[in-house]
Short mmCIF file of C-alpha atoms in Angstrom, two decimals:
data_model
loop_
_atom_site.label_atom_id
_atom_site.label_comp_id
_atom_site.label_asym_id
_atom_site.label_seq_id
_atom_site.Cartn_x
_atom_site.Cartn_y
_atom_site.Cartn_z
CA MET C 94 -18.70 -4.01 13.36
CA SER C 95 -16.46 -5.08 15.89
CA THR C 96 -14.67 -2.45 17.96
CA LEU C 97 -11.35 -4.47 16.98
CA LEU C 98 -11.77 -3.81 13.37
CA GLU C 99 -12.81 -0.16 13.99
CA ASN C 100 -9.58 0.37 16.06
CA HIS C 101 -7.42 -1.33 13.22
CA ILE C 102 -9.00 1.04 10.62
CA VAL C 103 -8.33 4.08 12.83
CA GLU C 104 -4.72 2.96 13.31
CA LEU C 105 -4.24 2.29 9.38
CA LEU C 106 -5.77 5.88 8.65
CA GLN C 107 -3.39 7.40 11.10
CA GLU C 108 -0.62 5.61 9.46
CA ARG C 109 -1.82 7.00 6.04
CA ASN C 110 -2.02 3.04 5.04
CA GLU C 111 -4.17 2.79 2.08
CA LYS C 112 -5.52 -0.31 3.17
CA ALA C 113 -7.78 1.73 5.52
CA ILE C 114 -9.66 2.99 2.62
CA SER C 115 -10.26 -0.53 1.43
CA LEU C 116 -11.59 -1.54 4.64
CA LEU C 117 -13.73 1.60 4.99
CA TYR C 118 -15.30 0.95 1.63
CA GLU C 119 -15.96 -2.77 2.48
CA ASN C 120 -17.59 -2.19 5.75
CA TYR C 121 -19.20 1.38 5.56
CA SER C 122 -19.80 2.14 1.77
CA ASP C 123 -23.23 0.87 1.71
CA THR C 124 -24.29 2.85 4.79
CA LEU C 125 -22.58 6.11 3.76
CA TYR C 126 -24.24 5.64 0.36
CA GLY C 127 -27.73 5.35 2.04
CA VAL C 128 -26.81 8.64 3.96
CA ALA C 129 -25.81 10.47 0.60
CA PHE C 130 -28.93 9.10 -1.22
CA LYS C 131 -31.22 10.23 1.74
CA VAL C 132 -30.00 13.85 1.25
CA VAL C 133 -29.68 14.15 -2.59
CA LYS C 134 -32.26 11.67 -3.60
CA ASN C 135 -30.65 10.93 -6.89
CA GLU C 136 -28.55 7.48 -7.40
CA ALA C 137 -25.73 9.27 -9.62
CA LEU C 138 -25.42 12.05 -7.25
CA ALA C 139 -25.33 9.96 -4.29
CA GLN C 140 -22.33 7.81 -6.06
CA ASP C 141 -20.51 11.27 -6.58
CA VAL C 142 -21.06 12.14 -3.07
CA LEU C 143 -19.89 8.73 -1.84
CA GLN C 144 -16.54 9.10 -3.91
CA GLU C 145 -16.05 12.60 -2.89
CA SER C 146 -16.70 11.67 0.75
CA PHE C 147 -13.99 8.78 0.59
CA VAL C 148 -11.55 11.45 -0.93
CA LYS C 149 -12.29 13.90 1.89
CA ILE C 150 -11.92 11.22 4.50
CA TRP C 151 -8.47 10.10 3.17
CA LYS C 152 -7.23 13.61 3.21
CA LYS C 153 -8.73 14.38 6.62
CA ALA C 154 -7.54 11.12 8.18
CA ASP C 155 -5.21 12.93 10.34
CA THR C 156 -7.85 15.15 11.89
CA TYR C 157 -9.90 12.07 13.16
CA ASP C 158 -9.84 12.09 16.90
CA PRO C 159 -11.25 8.86 18.60
CA THR C 160 -11.79 10.62 21.91
CA LYS C 161 -14.27 13.05 20.24
CA ALA C 162 -16.58 10.84 18.10
CA LYS C 163 -16.83 7.21 16.87
CA LEU C 164 -15.46 6.32 13.68
CA PHE C 165 -18.80 5.99 12.16
CA THR C 166 -20.09 9.20 13.51
CA TRP C 167 -17.03 11.10 11.96
CA LEU C 168 -17.70 9.22 8.65
CA PHE C 169 -21.34 9.98 8.63
CA ARG C 170 -20.84 13.80 9.17
CA ILE C 171 -18.16 14.01 6.36
CA THR C 172 -20.73 12.22 3.98
CA ARG C 173 -23.78 14.08 5.20
CA ASN C 174 -22.00 17.48 4.78
CA THR C 175 -20.55 16.52 1.44
CA ALA C 176 -24.16 15.66 0.20
CA ILE C 177 -25.55 18.75 1.57
CA ASP C 178 -22.76 20.91 -0.24
CA LYS C 179 -23.47 18.86 -3.42
CA LEU C 180 -27.17 19.65 -3.13
CA ARG C 181 -26.49 23.28 -2.46
CA SER C 182 -23.97 23.77 -5.26
CA GLY C 183 -26.41 21.99 -7.72
CA LYS C 184 -29.06 24.55 -6.78
CA LYS C 185 -26.58 27.35 -7.12
CA LYS C 186 -25.84 26.23 -10.64
CA ILE C 187 -29.46 25.93 -11.68
CA GLU C 188 -30.20 29.52 -10.25
CA LYS C 189 -27.09 30.86 -12.35
CA GLU C 190 -28.49 29.19 -15.38
CA ILE C 191 -31.87 30.66 -14.95
CA GLN C 192 -30.40 34.12 -14.41
CA ILE C 193 -28.39 33.60 -17.64
CA ASP C 194 -31.54 32.78 -19.45
CA VAL C 195 -33.68 35.86 -18.20
CA SER C 196 -30.83 38.44 -18.26
CA ASP C 197 -31.02 41.54 -20.46
CA VAL C 198 -27.17 41.63 -20.76
CA TYR C 199 -27.23 39.83 -23.93
CA LYS C 200 -30.05 42.17 -25.44
CA LEU C 201 -27.82 45.32 -25.92
CA GLY C 202 -27.76 45.17 -29.72
CA ILE C 203 -24.11 45.28 -30.02
CA ASP C 204 -23.74 42.29 -32.12
CA GLY C 205 -21.29 44.03 -34.28
CA ILE C 206 -18.77 44.55 -31.31
CA ASN C 207 -15.77 42.42 -32.11
CA PRO C 208 -13.68 41.49 -29.02
CA ASP C 209 -10.40 41.80 -30.88
CA SER C 210 -11.25 45.50 -31.75
CA ILE C 211 -11.70 46.50 -28.13
CA ASP C 212 -8.31 45.03 -26.89
CA MET C 213 -9.63 43.09 -24.04
CA GLN C 214 -6.28 41.52 -23.14
CA GLU C 215 -4.52 45.11 -23.43
CA ASN C 216 -7.31 46.67 -21.32
CA LEU C 217 -7.04 43.91 -18.66
CA GLU C 218 -3.25 44.65 -18.14
CA LYS C 219 -4.38 48.36 -17.13
CA ILE C 220 -6.05 47.05 -14.14
CA GLU C 221 -4.29 45.98 -10.95
CA ASP C 222 -3.06 42.41 -10.89
CA LYS C 223 -5.13 41.11 -8.11
CA TYR C 224 -8.27 41.95 -10.13
CA ARG C 225 -6.92 40.98 -13.27
CA ILE C 226 -6.00 37.49 -11.86
CA VAL C 227 -9.65 36.95 -10.82
CA LEU C 228 -11.23 38.21 -13.95
CA GLU C 229 -9.17 35.95 -16.17
CA ALA C 230 -9.77 32.87 -13.95
CA LEU C 231 -13.50 33.61 -14.12
CA PHE C 232 -13.74 34.78 -17.76
CA PHE C 233 -11.11 33.30 -19.74
CA GLU C 234 -10.31 30.09 -17.96
CA GLY C 235 -14.17 29.54 -17.16
CA MET C 236 -13.93 28.80 -13.51
CA THR C 237 -16.70 29.32 -10.94
CA GLN C 238 -16.20 31.74 -8.09
CA GLN C 239 -15.58 28.88 -5.72
CA GLU C 240 -13.14 27.12 -8.19
CA ALA C 241 -11.08 30.35 -8.44
CA SER C 242 -11.03 30.51 -4.68
CA ASP C 243 -9.84 27.17 -4.32
CA GLU C 244 -7.35 27.44 -7.24
CA LEU C 245 -5.86 30.93 -6.40
CA ASP C 246 -6.08 30.14 -2.67
CA ILE C 247 -8.05 33.30 -1.91
CA PRO C 248 -11.15 33.37 0.28
CA LEU C 249 -14.37 33.14 -1.76
CA GLY C 250 -15.73 36.66 -0.30
CA THR C 251 -12.37 38.10 -1.59
CA ILE C 252 -13.00 36.67 -5.05
CA LYS C 253 -16.43 38.26 -5.02
CA SER C 254 -15.15 41.58 -3.94
CA ARG C 255 -12.36 41.64 -6.50
CA LEU C 256 -14.60 40.55 -9.21
CA LYS C 257 -16.81 43.57 -8.53
CA ILE C 258 -14.27 46.09 -8.17
CA GLY C 259 -12.45 44.59 -11.43
CA LEU C 260 -15.46 44.82 -13.37
CA ARG C 261 -15.83 48.26 -12.12
CA GLU C 262 -12.33 49.16 -13.53
CA LEU C 263 -13.00 47.68 -16.83
CA ARG C 264 -16.30 49.52 -17.00
CA LYS C 265 -14.35 52.73 -16.68
CA ILE C 266 -12.21 51.67 -19.56
CA TYR C 267 -15.11 50.43 -21.82
CA VAL C 268 -17.91 52.88 -21.24
CA GLU C 269 -17.04 55.26 -23.85
CA PRO C 270 -15.91 52.98 -26.56
CA ILE C 271 -18.82 50.62 -26.07
CA ILE C 272 -21.29 53.69 -26.44
CA LEU C 273 -19.33 54.95 -29.42
CA LEU C 274 -19.60 51.58 -31.05
CA ILE C 275 -23.34 51.34 -30.18
CA LEU C 276 -23.95 54.64 -31.79
CA LEU C 277 -21.96 53.79 -34.92
CA ASN C 278 -24.05 50.42 -35.09
CA LEU C 279 -27.38 52.38 -34.85
CA ILE C 280 -26.14 54.95 -37.44
CA SER C 281 -24.96 52.32 -40.01
#
């Protein structure tokens, strides 16, 4: 690829001109797809990585500095890092699914507990907002911790801490009623 075309693409990127994405796709998509495929080793996943990479490239266009790296090097890094992130998130998802399958949490023998009868929403109101918001995002809205972090604009480590503390606070509220319900279930 000529330096002239590369310079033109950089100018368009810095001007936030959408033609830059078309030119990038025409001239780099095959190579970047190859980069993604080499990391994820799956065609569909590599296509997802390529698409996410172009979105990131567009969003980060103003951060590209031609004095620090050639355009291709910058594109390569974004695509490679996106592919690695995709691979890691896939592994974490598989690990979570495995943990759920082997967990004893669901074998408590409390099938008779009705969530409505333990006033979940009412009791959530009893804990601090910062913990309640995280618990609602994770358990009622079905977000992952990373999604909650992005959506709530809270660092991932803080999400994890607030989850732990929020669950501890809920446990304080529910320990006695749950034990009572389990005992009542065992008796009847």
